[in-house]
Amino acid sequence: MEDHTAYRFCVDRTDLHTTCLLPDPDAPDTRPLAEGEVRLSVATFALTANNITYAAFGDKMKYWQFFPSGANPWGCIPVWGFAEVIESRCAEVATGQRVYGYLPMGHYLVVQPSRVNRHGFMDGSPHRRELAAAYNQLVFCATDPSYVATQEGLQAVLRPLFTTSFLIDDFMAEQGFFGARQLLLSSASSKTAYGTAFCLSRRLGGPTVQGLTSNANLDFTRSLGCYSQVHAYDHVQALDAAVPTVYIDFAGDAELRRTVHTHFGTSLTYSCSVGGSHWEALGSGNGLPGPRPALFFAPAQAKKRMTPPPEGWGASGFEQRLADAWQAFLAAVNHTEHPWLTLQTAQGAPAMQAAYQQLLCGRADARVGLMLTP
């Protein structure tokens, strides 16, 4: 089982442009399994702007802690994808099973299954026990009712992002949209943003959903049909400043955030920080007019909704509501005449490096979903 070529793709935590390949710490010839452990071979994973957000907020949100590199200043960005169980010393997890979940950008991952059931298990490895549970679950594809083998790409590219979209929509509705008459979404061409707009657009009688995007992505974003209107970033100051507005920030651009806050002033009823696709322009929310930006953490809203009624829906209720919304979203994404997404595949470290740098520089095509194989 020796594999001397196994690597993990890592980035410099202090300079995201700088990358390297480090020997995979979970390769068979490097780490023999202990009792109760399982080795996964990473098969394929998605790379999206969401992964840039993981890197941008890596220290603040503890994303670097999921797959520690063991070598400063290097960090391994988490990704969502599929893996095969190739070796097991856990009686409840058999070799040959395919799983879906949070993985490193590399060849292998050793996990310590806990709370195993027919649907999957949690990784109970000591370094992950205090991290958000939503990221520690691995799902058996064979018993996942939403799994379709021919749609693995769509699942890996869109499902994690859409889960966040679904939860943002739920949070906004729960809060009565903070009294706003319009919701303004930055980075509107991004998959998490338009997933959110899709969910919001299904609520009859709710606020209008306005999108902000680059001039290059205006036509694409308007073609989605889930925004009331889509505006270029330089159009913010032409919007009616008297309309009560919630700003949902997927870009993380500090200058844009200040422009929005300054323009709407007291009409801005809530400022929600979600992502950092414009990671080089990140900045604090100190000294801004209007409400202080509040970070939205999807796992916290999910945990709340998975609690029993009346506060939550229970685990099964949450899963059913999410599944219903997901199926409706897929129907729009897979529209026969105007599909929202085209999948592309690539393999190997050079392809990984090229895709990462393209995303980092904001040059990725909004119409494309990328699936990578180590």
C-alpha atoms as a printed R data frame, in Angstrom:
    type eleno elety resid chain resno       x      y       z
1   ATOM     1    CA   MET     A     1   0.000  0.000   0.000
2   ATOM     2    CA   GLU     A     2   2.996  2.327  -0.051
3   ATOM     3    CA   ASP     A     3   2.441  5.617  -1.847
4   ATOM     4    CA   HIS     A     4   5.450  7.913  -1.954
5   ATOM     5    CA   THR     A     5   3.760 10.394  -4.319
6   ATOM     6    CA   ALA     A     6   0.803 11.245  -2.087
7   ATOM     7    CA   TYR     A     7   0.538 14.953  -1.305
8   ATOM     8    CA   ARG     A     8  -1.639 17.613   0.249
9   ATOM     9    CA   PHE     A     9  -2.111 20.929  -1.486
10  ATOM    10    CA   CYS     A    10  -1.392 23.668   1.057
11  ATOM    11    CA   VAL     A    11  -1.335 27.453   1.076
12  ATOM    12    CA   ASP     A    12   0.620 29.983   3.085
13  ATOM    13    CA   ARG     A    13  -1.778 31.174   5.780
14  ATOM    14    CA   THR     A    14  -0.107 34.620   5.712
15  ATOM    15    CA   ASP     A    15  -0.051 34.933   1.900
16  ATOM    16    CA   LEU     A    16  -2.780 32.994   0.122
17  ATOM    17    CA   HIS     A    17  -1.058 33.372  -3.248
18  ATOM    18    CA   THR     A    18   1.786 31.111  -2.143
19  ATOM    19    CA   THR     A    19   1.168 27.353  -2.317
20  ATOM    20    CA   CYS     A    20   3.083 24.108  -1.962
21  ATOM    21    CA   LEU     A    21   2.656 20.346  -2.011
22  ATOM    22    CA   LEU     A    22   3.459 18.667   1.296
23  ATOM    23    CA   PRO     A    23   3.753 14.899   1.833
24  ATOM    24    CA   ASP     A    24   0.329 13.539   2.768
25  ATOM    25    CA   PRO     A    25   0.403 12.864   6.541
26  ATOM    26    CA   ASP     A    26  -2.339 10.234   6.188
27  ATOM    27    CA   ALA     A    27  -0.718  8.196   3.419
28  ATOM    28    CA   PRO     A    28  -0.499  4.438   4.159
29  ATOM    29    CA   ASP     A    29   3.299  4.374   4.342
30  ATOM    30    CA   THR     A    30   3.315  7.385   6.680
31  ATOM    31    CA   ARG     A    31   0.557  6.584   9.148
32  ATOM    32    CA   PRO     A    32  -0.445  3.031  10.042
33  ATOM    33    CA   LEU     A    33  -4.013  2.815  11.287
34  ATOM    34    CA   ALA     A    34  -4.712  2.567  14.988
35  ATOM    35    CA   GLU     A    35  -7.576  0.499  16.343
36  ATOM    36    CA   GLY     A    36 -10.893  2.186  15.517
37  ATOM    37    CA   GLU     A    37  -9.523  4.248  12.627
38  ATOM    38    CA   VAL     A    38 -10.437  4.258   8.921
39  ATOM    39    CA   ARG     A    39  -8.424  5.430   5.925
40  ATOM    40    CA   LEU     A    40 -10.208  7.244   3.107
41  ATOM    41    CA   SER     A    41  -8.859  7.706  -0.397
42  ATOM    42    CA   VAL     A    42 -10.041 11.039  -1.790
43  ATOM    43    CA   ALA     A    43 -11.764 10.428  -5.139
44  ATOM    44    CA   THR     A    44 -13.007 13.838  -6.267
45  ATOM    45    CA   PHE     A    45 -13.929 17.208  -4.796
46  ATOM    46    CA   ALA     A    46 -15.323 20.598  -5.758
47  ATOM    47    CA   LEU     A    47 -13.360 23.837  -5.699
48  ATOM    48    CA   THR     A    48 -15.400 27.048  -5.533
49  ATOM    49    CA   ALA     A    49 -15.175 30.595  -4.219
50  ATOM    50    CA   ASN     A    50 -16.503 29.161  -0.953
51  ATOM    51    CA   ASN     A    51 -13.119 27.522  -0.435
52  ATOM    52    CA   ILE     A    52 -11.454 30.918  -0.763
53  ATOM    53    CA   THR     A    53 -13.747 32.076   2.038
54  ATOM    54    CA   TYR     A    54 -12.542 29.141   4.142
55  ATOM    55    CA   ALA     A    55  -8.972 30.336   3.610
56  ATOM    56    CA   ALA     A    56  -9.766 34.008   4.200
57  ATOM    57    CA   PHE     A    57 -11.491 33.198   7.511
58  ATOM    58    CA   GLY     A    58  -9.232 30.230   8.280
59  ATOM    59    CA   ASP     A    59  -7.921 31.470  11.612
60  ATOM    60    CA   LYS     A    60 -11.036 33.304  12.791
61  ATOM    61    CA   MET     A    61 -13.406 30.407  12.058
62  ATOM    62    CA   LYS     A    62 -10.918 27.574  12.770
63  ATOM    63    CA   TYR     A    63 -11.038 26.123   9.242
64  ATOM    64    CA   TRP     A    64  -7.295 25.446   9.324
65  ATOM    65    CA   GLN     A    65  -7.781 23.132  12.296
66  ATOM    66    CA   PHE     A    66  -9.727 20.447  10.405
67  ATOM    67    CA   PHE     A    67  -6.724 19.130   8.471
68  ATOM    68    CA   PRO     A    68  -3.626 20.529  10.210
69  ATOM    69    CA   SER     A    69  -0.502 20.561   8.050
70  ATOM    70    CA   GLY     A    70   1.894 20.244  10.968
71  ATOM    71    CA   ALA     A    71   4.187 22.749   9.252
72  ATOM    72    CA   ASN     A    72   3.803 26.506   9.693
73  ATOM    73    CA   PRO     A    73   2.836 28.677   7.910
74  ATOM    74    CA   TRP     A    74   1.095 26.113   5.704
75  ATOM    75    CA   GLY     A    75  -2.607 25.347   5.876
76  ATOM    76    CA   CYS     A    76  -4.816 22.851   4.064
77  ATOM    77    CA   ILE     A    77  -8.089 24.312   2.747
78  ATOM    78    CA   PRO     A    78 -11.111 22.051   3.387
79  ATOM    79    CA   VAL     A    79 -13.191 20.968   0.393
80  ATOM    80    CA   TRP     A    80 -16.422 19.023  -0.121
81  ATOM    81    CA   GLY     A    81 -16.256 15.795  -2.064
82  ATOM    82    CA   PHE     A    82 -16.261 12.021  -2.245
83  ATOM    83    CA   ALA     A    83 -13.890  9.370  -0.940
84  ATOM    84    CA   GLU     A    84 -13.597  5.579  -0.722
85  ATOM    85    CA   VAL     A    85 -12.920  3.570   2.420
86  ATOM    86    CA   ILE     A    86  -9.744  1.688   1.475
87  ATOM    87    CA   GLU     A    87  -8.676  0.431   4.899
88  ATOM    88    CA   SER     A    88 -10.612 -0.013   8.122
89  ATOM    89    CA   ARG     A    89  -9.891 -0.987  11.696
90  ATOM    90    CA   CYS     A    90 -13.417 -0.009  12.705
91  ATOM    91    CA   ALA     A    91 -15.841 -2.935  12.746
92  ATOM    92    CA   GLU     A    92 -18.801 -0.687  11.850
93  ATOM    93    CA   VAL     A    93 -17.256  0.760   8.673
94  ATOM    94    CA   ALA     A    94 -16.447 -1.609   5.819
95  ATOM    95    CA   THR     A    95 -13.897 -1.109   3.061
96  ATOM    96    CA   GLY     A    96 -15.280 -0.242  -0.344
97  ATOM    97    CA   GLN     A    97 -17.909  2.182   0.952
98  ATOM    98    CA   ARG     A    98 -18.170  5.566  -0.756
99  ATOM    99    CA   VAL     A    99 -18.674  8.586   1.476
100 ATOM   100    CA   TYR     A   100 -19.424 12.261   1.012
101 ATOM   101    CA   GLY     A   101 -18.198 15.019   3.287
102 ATOM   102    CA   TYR     A   102 -15.491 17.484   4.303
103 ATOM   103    CA   LEU     A   103 -12.087 16.465   2.949
104 ATOM   104    CA   PRO     A   104  -8.554 17.805   2.565
105 ATOM   105    CA   MET     A   105  -7.122 18.822  -0.805
106 ATOM   106    CA   GLY     A   106  -4.998 15.712  -1.088
107 ATOM   107    CA   HIS     A   107  -4.975 11.950  -1.497
108 ATOM   108    CA   TYR     A   108  -5.890 10.502   1.912
109 ATOM   109    CA   LEU     A   109  -7.670 11.168   5.172
110 ATOM   110    CA   VAL     A   110  -7.567  9.071   8.350
111 ATOM   111    CA   VAL     A   111 -10.724  9.392  10.449
112 ATOM   112    CA   GLN     A   112 -11.918  7.944  13.741
113 ATOM   113    CA   PRO     A   113 -15.585  7.051  13.214
114 ATOM   114    CA   SER     A   114 -17.970  7.722  16.084
115 ATOM   115    CA   ARG     A   115 -21.767  7.629  16.305
116 ATOM   116    CA   VAL     A   116 -21.857  5.279  13.319
117 ATOM   117    CA   ASN     A   117 -25.282  4.455  11.889
118 ATOM   118    CA   ARG     A   118 -26.677  3.334   8.553
119 ATOM   119    CA   HIS     A   119 -26.438  6.869   7.173
120 ATOM   120    CA   GLY     A   120 -22.800  7.576   8.050
121 ATOM   121    CA   PHE     A   121 -20.630  8.633  10.961
122 ATOM   122    CA   MET     A   122 -18.932 11.541  12.706
123 ATOM   123    CA   ASP     A   123 -15.172 11.918  12.682
124 ATOM   124    CA   GLY     A   124 -14.333 11.711  16.363
125 ATOM   125    CA   SER     A   125 -10.607 12.410  15.947
126 ATOM   126    CA   PRO     A   126  -9.412 14.336  19.027
127 ATOM   127    CA   HIS     A   127  -8.432 17.488  17.119
128 ATOM   128    CA   ARG     A   128 -11.943 17.763  15.585
129 ATOM   129    CA   ARG     A   129 -14.093 17.176  18.652
130 ATOM   130    CA   GLU     A   130 -14.389 20.879  19.493
131 ATOM   131    CA   LEU     A   131 -14.982 21.977  15.896
132 ATOM   132    CA   ALA     A   132 -18.382 22.562  14.294
133 ATOM   133    CA   ALA     A   133 -20.227 19.230  14.092
134 ATOM   134    CA   ALA     A   134 -21.736 20.082  10.698
135 ATOM   135    CA   TYR     A   135 -18.281 19.708   9.149
136 ATOM   136    CA   ASN     A   136 -17.422 16.451  10.899
137 ATOM   137    CA   GLN     A   137 -20.093 14.220   9.375
138 ATOM   138    CA   LEU     A   138 -19.346 11.750   6.580
139 ATOM   139    CA   VAL     A   139 -22.342 10.307   4.753
140 ATOM   140    CA   PHE     A   140 -22.575  6.827   3.204
141 ATOM   141    CA   CYS     A   141 -23.593  7.388  -0.412
142 ATOM   142    CA   ALA     A   142 -25.377  4.026  -0.586
143 ATOM   143    CA   THR     A   143 -27.936  5.073   2.044
144 ATOM   144    CA   ASP     A   144 -28.153  8.798   1.236
145 ATOM   145    CA   PRO     A   145 -31.625  9.397  -0.274
146 ATOM   146    CA   SER     A   146 -30.426 12.515  -2.109
147 ATOM   147    CA   TYR     A   147 -27.371 10.824  -3.665
148 ATOM   148    CA   VAL     A   148 -27.401 10.227  -7.412
149 ATOM   149    CA   ALA     A   149 -24.184  8.796  -8.826
150 ATOM   150    CA   THR     A   150 -24.478 10.748 -12.061
151 ATOM   151    CA   GLN     A   151 -24.945 13.995 -10.116
152 ATOM   152    CA   GLU     A   152 -21.920 13.808  -7.822
153 ATOM   153    CA   GLY     A   153 -20.527 16.964  -9.394
154 ATOM   154    CA   LEU     A   154 -23.651 18.971  -8.691
155 ATOM   155    CA   GLN     A   155 -23.771 17.654  -5.143
156 ATOM   156    CA   ALA     A   156 -20.158 18.547  -4.369
157 ATOM   157    CA   VAL     A   157 -20.218 21.934  -6.107
158 ATOM   158    CA   LEU     A   158 -23.624 23.152  -4.992
159 ATOM   159    CA   ARG     A   159 -24.957 21.208  -2.003
160 ATOM   160    CA   PRO     A   160 -22.717 22.741   0.716
161 ATOM   161    CA   LEU     A   161 -23.267 26.214  -0.704
162 ATOM   162    CA   PHE     A   162 -27.005 25.697  -1.049
163 ATOM   163    CA   THR     A   163 -27.247 24.499   2.549
164 ATOM   164    CA   THR     A   164 -25.788 27.855   3.597
165 ATOM   165    CA   SER     A   165 -28.199 29.629   1.223
166 ATOM   166    CA   PHE     A   166 -31.144 27.746   2.715
167 ATOM   167    CA   LEU     A   167 -30.084 28.685   6.238
168 ATOM   168    CA   ILE     A   168 -29.589 32.372   5.391
169 ATOM   169    CA   ASP     A   169 -33.090 32.465   3.923
170 ATOM   170    CA   ASP     A   170 -34.463 30.763   7.036
171 ATOM   171    CA   PHE     A   171 -32.613 33.152   9.363
172 ATOM   172    CA   MET     A   172 -33.845 36.209   7.499
173 ATOM   173    CA   ALA     A   173 -37.451 35.003   7.507
174 ATOM   174    CA   GLU     A   174 -37.214 34.067  11.183
175 ATOM   175    CA   GLN     A   175 -36.118 37.636  11.950
176 ATOM   176    CA   GLY     A   176 -38.905 39.169   9.858
177 ATOM   177    CA   PHE     A   177 -36.231 40.338   7.408
178 ATOM   178    CA   PHE     A   178 -35.319 42.924  10.053
179 ATOM   179    CA   GLY     A   179 -38.154 45.100   8.786
180 ATOM   180    CA   ALA     A   180 -36.519 45.589   5.393
181 ATOM   181    CA   ARG     A   181 -38.319 46.084   2.103
182 ATOM   182    CA   GLN     A   182 -35.337 44.949   0.072
183 ATOM   183    CA   LEU     A   183 -32.392 42.600   0.522
184 ATOM   184    CA   LEU     A   184 -29.167 43.613  -1.236
185 ATOM   185    CA   LEU     A   185 -26.767 40.733  -2.037
186 ATOM   186    CA   SER     A   186 -23.153 41.355  -3.063
187 ATOM   187    CA   SER     A   187 -21.210 38.936  -5.278
188 ATOM   188    CA   ALA     A   188 -24.617 38.078  -6.741
189 ATOM   189    CA   SER     A   189 -23.170 35.774  -9.411
190 ATOM   190    CA   SER     A   190 -21.622 33.514  -6.771
191 ATOM   191    CA   LYS     A   191 -23.313 30.186  -6.178
192 ATOM   192    CA   THR     A   192 -24.091 30.827  -2.508
193 ATOM   193    CA   ALA     A   193 -25.575 34.225  -3.335
194 ATOM   194    CA   TYR     A   194 -27.832 33.039  -6.119
195 ATOM   195    CA   GLY     A   195 -28.857 30.012  -4.062
196 ATOM   196    CA   THR     A   196 -29.929 32.468  -1.361
197 ATOM   197    CA   ALA     A   197 -31.741 34.626  -3.902
198 ATOM   198    CA   PHE     A   198 -33.520 31.526  -5.217
199 ATOM   199    CA   CYS     A   199 -34.775 30.600  -1.728
200 ATOM   200    CA   LEU     A   200 -35.800 34.167  -0.940
201 ATOM   201    CA   SER     A   201 -37.612 34.552  -4.270
202 ATOM   202    CA   ARG     A   202 -39.901 31.629  -3.374
203 ATOM   203    CA   ARG     A   203 -41.338 33.524  -0.379
204 ATOM   204    CA   LEU     A   204 -44.481 35.292  -1.538
205 ATOM   205    CA   GLY     A   205 -44.886 38.808  -0.229
206 ATOM   206    CA   GLY     A   206 -41.323 39.077   1.066
207 ATOM   207    CA   PRO     A   207 -38.840 41.873   0.393
208 ATOM   208    CA   THR     A   208 -37.460 42.333  -3.103
209 ATOM   209    CA   VAL     A   209 -34.094 40.689  -3.742
210 ATOM   210    CA   GLN     A   210 -31.490 42.954  -5.354
211 ATOM   211    CA   GLY     A   211 -28.137 41.724  -6.633
212 ATOM   212    CA   LEU     A   212 -24.767 43.477  -6.906
213 ATOM   213    CA   THR     A   213 -22.154 42.085  -9.262
214 ATOM   214    CA   SER     A   214 -19.358 43.053 -11.617
215 ATOM   215    CA   ASN     A   215 -20.102 44.450 -15.073
216 ATOM   216    CA   ALA     A   216 -18.707 41.238 -16.561
217 ATOM   217    CA   ASN     A   217 -21.287 39.104 -14.721
218 ATOM   218    CA   LEU     A   218 -24.347 41.334 -15.163
219 ATOM   219    CA   ASP     A   219 -25.890 39.403 -18.057
220 ATOM   220    CA   PHE     A   220 -25.319 36.001 -16.461
221 ATOM   221    CA   THR     A   221 -26.734 37.065 -13.098
222 ATOM   222    CA   ARG     A   222 -29.798 38.658 -14.671
223 ATOM   223    CA   SER     A   223 -30.391 35.511 -16.718
224 ATOM   224    CA   LEU     A   224 -30.836 33.449 -13.543
225 ATOM   225    CA   GLY     A   225 -34.236 35.013 -12.934
226 ATOM   226    CA   CYS     A   226 -34.060 34.819  -9.138
227 ATOM   227    CA   TYR     A   227 -33.279 38.501  -8.504
228 ATOM   228    CA   SER     A   228 -35.807 41.314  -8.715
229 ATOM   229    CA   GLN     A   229 -33.029 43.449 -10.185
230 ATOM   230    CA   VAL     A   230 -29.280 43.145 -10.657
231 ATOM   231    CA   HIS     A   231 -26.968 46.165 -10.495
232 ATOM   232    CA   ALA     A   232 -23.291 46.771 -11.143
233 ATOM   233    CA   TYR     A   233 -21.199 47.614  -8.095
234 ATOM   234    CA   ASP     A   234 -20.784 51.213  -9.217
235 ATOM   235    CA   HIS     A   235 -24.585 51.599  -9.250
236 ATOM   236    CA   VAL     A   236 -25.026 51.387  -5.457
237 ATOM   237    CA   GLN     A   237 -25.327 55.136  -4.969
238 ATOM   238    CA   ALA     A   238 -28.099 55.289  -7.579
239 ATOM   239    CA   LEU     A   239 -30.353 53.073  -5.436
240 ATOM   240    CA   ASP     A   240 -33.087 54.667  -3.326
241 ATOM   241    CA   ALA     A   241 -31.413 55.320   0.031
242 ATOM   242    CA   ALA     A   242 -34.735 55.694   1.830
243 ATOM   243    CA   VAL     A   243 -35.796 52.075   1.305
244 ATOM   244    CA   PRO     A   244 -35.299 49.934   4.460
245 ATOM   245    CA   THR     A   245 -32.557 47.522   3.400
246 ATOM   246    CA   VAL     A   246 -30.681 44.457   4.630
247 ATOM   247    CA   TYR     A   247 -27.202 44.002   3.186
248 ATOM   248    CA   ILE     A   248 -26.094 40.360   2.766
249 ATOM   249    CA   ASP     A   249 -22.398 40.462   2.002
250 ATOM   250    CA   PHE     A   250 -20.915 37.502   0.129
251 ATOM   251    CA   ALA     A   251 -17.959 39.496  -1.206
252 ATOM   252    CA   GLY     A   252 -16.373 40.770   1.997
253 ATOM   253    CA   ASP     A   253 -15.115 43.850   0.165
254 ATOM   254    CA   ALA     A   254 -14.533 46.504   2.851
255 ATOM   255    CA   GLU     A   255 -14.780 49.458   0.461
256 ATOM   256    CA   LEU     A   256 -18.054 48.191  -1.000
257 ATOM   257    CA   ARG     A   257 -19.403 47.554   2.498
258 ATOM   258    CA   ARG     A   258 -18.576 51.132   3.502
259 ATOM   259    CA   THR     A   259 -20.259 52.452   0.357
260 ATOM   260    CA   VAL     A   260 -23.435 50.491   1.131
261 ATOM   261    CA   HIS     A   261 -23.464 51.521   4.801
262 ATOM   262    CA   THR     A   262 -22.797 55.159   3.994
263 ATOM   263    CA   HIS     A   263 -25.386 55.318   1.230
264 ATOM   264    CA   PHE     A   264 -28.251 53.720   3.164
265 ATOM   265    CA   GLY     A   265 -27.315 55.036   6.613
266 ATOM   266    CA   THR     A   266 -30.236 54.681   9.028
267 ATOM   267    CA   SER     A   267 -32.250 52.842   6.344
268 ATOM   268    CA   LEU     A   268 -29.880 49.915   6.662
269 ATOM   269    CA   THR     A   269 -31.662 47.674   9.153
270 ATOM   270    CA   TYR     A   270 -29.136 44.811   9.258
271 ATOM   271    CA   SER     A   271 -25.723 44.006   7.781
272 ATOM   272    CA   CYS     A   272 -24.987 40.294   7.366
273 ATOM   273    CA   SER     A   273 -21.434 39.125   6.610
274 ATOM   274    CA   VAL     A   274 -21.350 35.715   4.925
275 ATOM   275    CA   GLY     A   275 -18.317 35.291   2.681
276 ATOM   276    CA   GLY     A   276 -15.025 36.653   1.497
277 ATOM   277    CA   SER     A   277 -14.848 36.042  -2.237
278 ATOM   278    CA   HIS     A   278 -13.167 39.464  -2.543
279 ATOM   279    CA   TRP     A   279 -10.686 38.286   0.064
280 ATOM   280    CA   GLU     A   280  -7.951 40.841  -0.658
281 ATOM   281    CA   ALA     A   281 -10.384 43.653   0.144
282 ATOM   282    CA   LEU     A   282 -11.466 42.292   3.520
283 ATOM   283    CA   GLY     A   283 -11.608 44.730   6.396
284 ATOM   284    CA   SER     A   284 -13.222 45.252   9.770
285 ATOM   285    CA   GLY     A   285 -16.681 46.666  10.338
286 ATOM   286    CA   ASN     A   286 -15.437 49.281  12.786
287 ATOM   287    CA   GLY     A   287 -16.608 52.867  12.364
288 ATOM   288    CA   LEU     A   288 -19.272 52.176   9.749
289 ATOM   289    CA   PRO     A   289 -22.529 54.135   9.638
290 ATOM   290    CA   GLY     A   290 -25.563 52.023  10.483
291 ATOM   291    CA   PRO     A   291 -25.566 48.581  12.123
292 ATOM   292    CA   ARG     A   292 -22.342 46.764  12.848
293 ATOM   293    CA   PRO     A   293 -21.877 43.843  10.420
294 ATOM   294    CA   ALA     A   294 -22.781 40.507  12.011
295 ATOM   295    CA   LEU     A   295 -21.105 37.302  10.858
296 ATOM   296    CA   PHE     A   296 -23.494 34.577   9.741
297 ATOM   297    CA   PHE     A   297 -22.327 31.109  10.818
298 ATOM   298    CA   ALA     A   298 -24.434 28.486   9.044
299 ATOM   299    CA   PRO     A   299 -23.712 25.593  11.471
300 ATOM   300    CA   ALA     A   300 -25.197 27.595  14.345
301 ATOM   301    CA   GLN     A   301 -28.489 28.128  12.483
302 ATOM   302    CA   ALA     A   302 -28.511 24.469  11.409
303 ATOM   303    CA   LYS     A   303 -27.971 23.322  14.997
304 ATOM   304    CA   LYS     A   304 -30.850 25.515  16.147
305 ATOM   305    CA   ARG     A   305 -33.218 24.143  13.489
306 ATOM   306    CA   MET     A   306 -32.274 20.521  14.202
307 ATOM   307    CA   THR     A   307 -33.371 20.842  17.807
308 ATOM   308    CA   PRO     A   308 -36.860 19.515  18.648
309 ATOM   309    CA   PRO     A   309 -39.911 21.791  18.283
310 ATOM   310    CA   PRO     A   310 -40.952 24.424  19.140
311 ATOM   311    CA   GLU     A   311 -37.582 26.157  18.591
312 ATOM   312    CA   GLY     A   312 -36.463 23.804  15.861
313 ATOM   313    CA   TRP     A   313 -37.833 21.289  13.394
314 ATOM   314    CA   GLY     A   314 -35.995 18.230  14.653
315 ATOM   315    CA   ALA     A   315 -33.315 16.478  12.590
316 ATOM   316    CA   SER     A   316 -35.766 14.759  10.236
317 ATOM   317    CA   GLY     A   317 -37.820 17.934   9.782
318 ATOM   318    CA   PHE     A   318 -34.706 19.910   8.933
319 ATOM   319    CA   GLU     A   319 -33.508 17.305   6.449
320 ATOM   320    CA   GLN     A   320 -36.904 17.122   4.734
321 ATOM   321    CA   ARG     A   321 -37.219 20.906   4.347
322 ATOM   322    CA   LEU     A   322 -33.672 21.147   3.014
323 ATOM   323    CA   ALA     A   323 -34.249 18.244   0.604
324 ATOM   324    CA   ASP     A   324 -37.421 19.836  -0.769
325 ATOM   325    CA   ALA     A   325 -35.667 23.151  -1.358
326 ATOM   326    CA   TRP     A   326 -32.649 21.382  -2.880
327 ATOM   327    CA   GLN     A   327 -34.781 19.511  -5.395
328 ATOM   328    CA   ALA     A   328 -36.515 22.736  -6.428
329 ATOM   329    CA   PHE     A   329 -33.132 24.425  -6.811
330 ATOM   330    CA   LEU     A   330 -31.757 21.551  -8.909
331 ATOM   331    CA   ALA     A   331 -34.733 21.850 -11.244
332 ATOM   332    CA   ALA     A   332 -33.753 25.461 -11.923
333 ATOM   333    CA   VAL     A   333 -30.026 24.727 -12.182
334 ATOM   334    CA   ASN     A   334 -30.677 21.907 -14.671
335 ATOM   335    CA   HIS     A   335 -33.118 23.831 -16.844
336 ATOM   336    CA   THR     A   336 -32.980 22.123 -20.247
337 ATOM   337    CA   GLU     A   337 -32.749 25.356 -22.250
338 ATOM   338    CA   HIS     A   338 -30.925 27.627 -19.810
339 ATOM   339    CA   PRO     A   339 -28.844 25.599 -17.325
340 ATOM   340    CA   TRP     A   340 -27.229 27.671 -14.599
341 ATOM   341    CA   LEU     A   341 -24.108 25.533 -14.312
342 ATOM   342    CA   THR     A   342 -21.699 23.574 -16.490
343 ATOM   343    CA   LEU     A   343 -19.438 21.040 -14.804
344 ATOM   344    CA   GLN     A   344 -15.768 20.716 -15.710
345 ATOM   345    CA   THR     A   345 -13.300 18.111 -14.430
346 ATOM   346    CA   ALA     A   346  -9.533 18.187 -14.052
347 ATOM   347    CA   GLN     A   347  -6.889 16.001 -12.429
348 ATOM   348    CA   GLY     A   348  -3.533 16.414 -10.737
349 ATOM   349    CA   ALA     A   349  -1.585 19.032  -8.816
350 ATOM   350    CA   PRO     A   350  -1.027 21.426 -11.773
351 ATOM   351    CA   ALA     A   351  -4.774 21.536 -12.435
352 ATOM   352    CA   MET     A   352  -5.420 22.108  -8.728
353 ATOM   353    CA   GLN     A   353  -2.914 24.949  -8.650
354 ATOM   354    CA   ALA     A   354  -4.362 26.605 -11.771
355 ATOM   355    CA   ALA     A   355  -7.954 26.360 -10.528
356 ATOM   356    CA   TYR     A   356  -7.043 27.696  -7.099
357 ATOM   357    CA   GLN     A   357  -5.153 30.710  -8.470
358 ATOM   358    CA   GLN     A   358  -7.988 31.497 -10.870
359 ATOM   359    CA   LEU     A   359 -10.501 31.514  -8.012
360 ATOM   360    CA   LEU     A   360  -8.173 33.504  -5.790
361 ATOM   361    CA   CYS     A   361  -7.852 36.225  -8.416
362 ATOM   362    CA   GLY     A   362 -11.595 36.301  -9.109
363 ATOM   363    CA   ARG     A   363 -11.217 35.123 -12.701
364 ATOM   364    CA   ALA     A   364 -13.311 31.956 -12.463
365 ATOM   365    CA   ASP     A   365 -16.299 31.674 -14.787
366 ATOM   366    CA   ALA     A   366 -19.510 31.986 -12.746
367 ATOM   367    CA   ARG     A   367 -21.184 29.500 -15.102
368 ATOM   368    CA   VAL     A   368 -18.682 26.722 -14.350
369 ATOM   369    CA   GLY     A   369 -18.525 24.230 -11.499
370 ATOM   370    CA   LEU     A   370 -15.125 22.583 -11.111
371 ATOM   371    CA   MET     A   371 -14.530 19.008  -9.905
372 ATOM   372    CA   LEU     A   372 -10.930 17.991  -9.195
373 ATOM   373    CA   THR     A   373  -9.227 14.645  -8.720
374 ATOM   374    CA   PRO     A   374  -5.882 14.577  -6.855
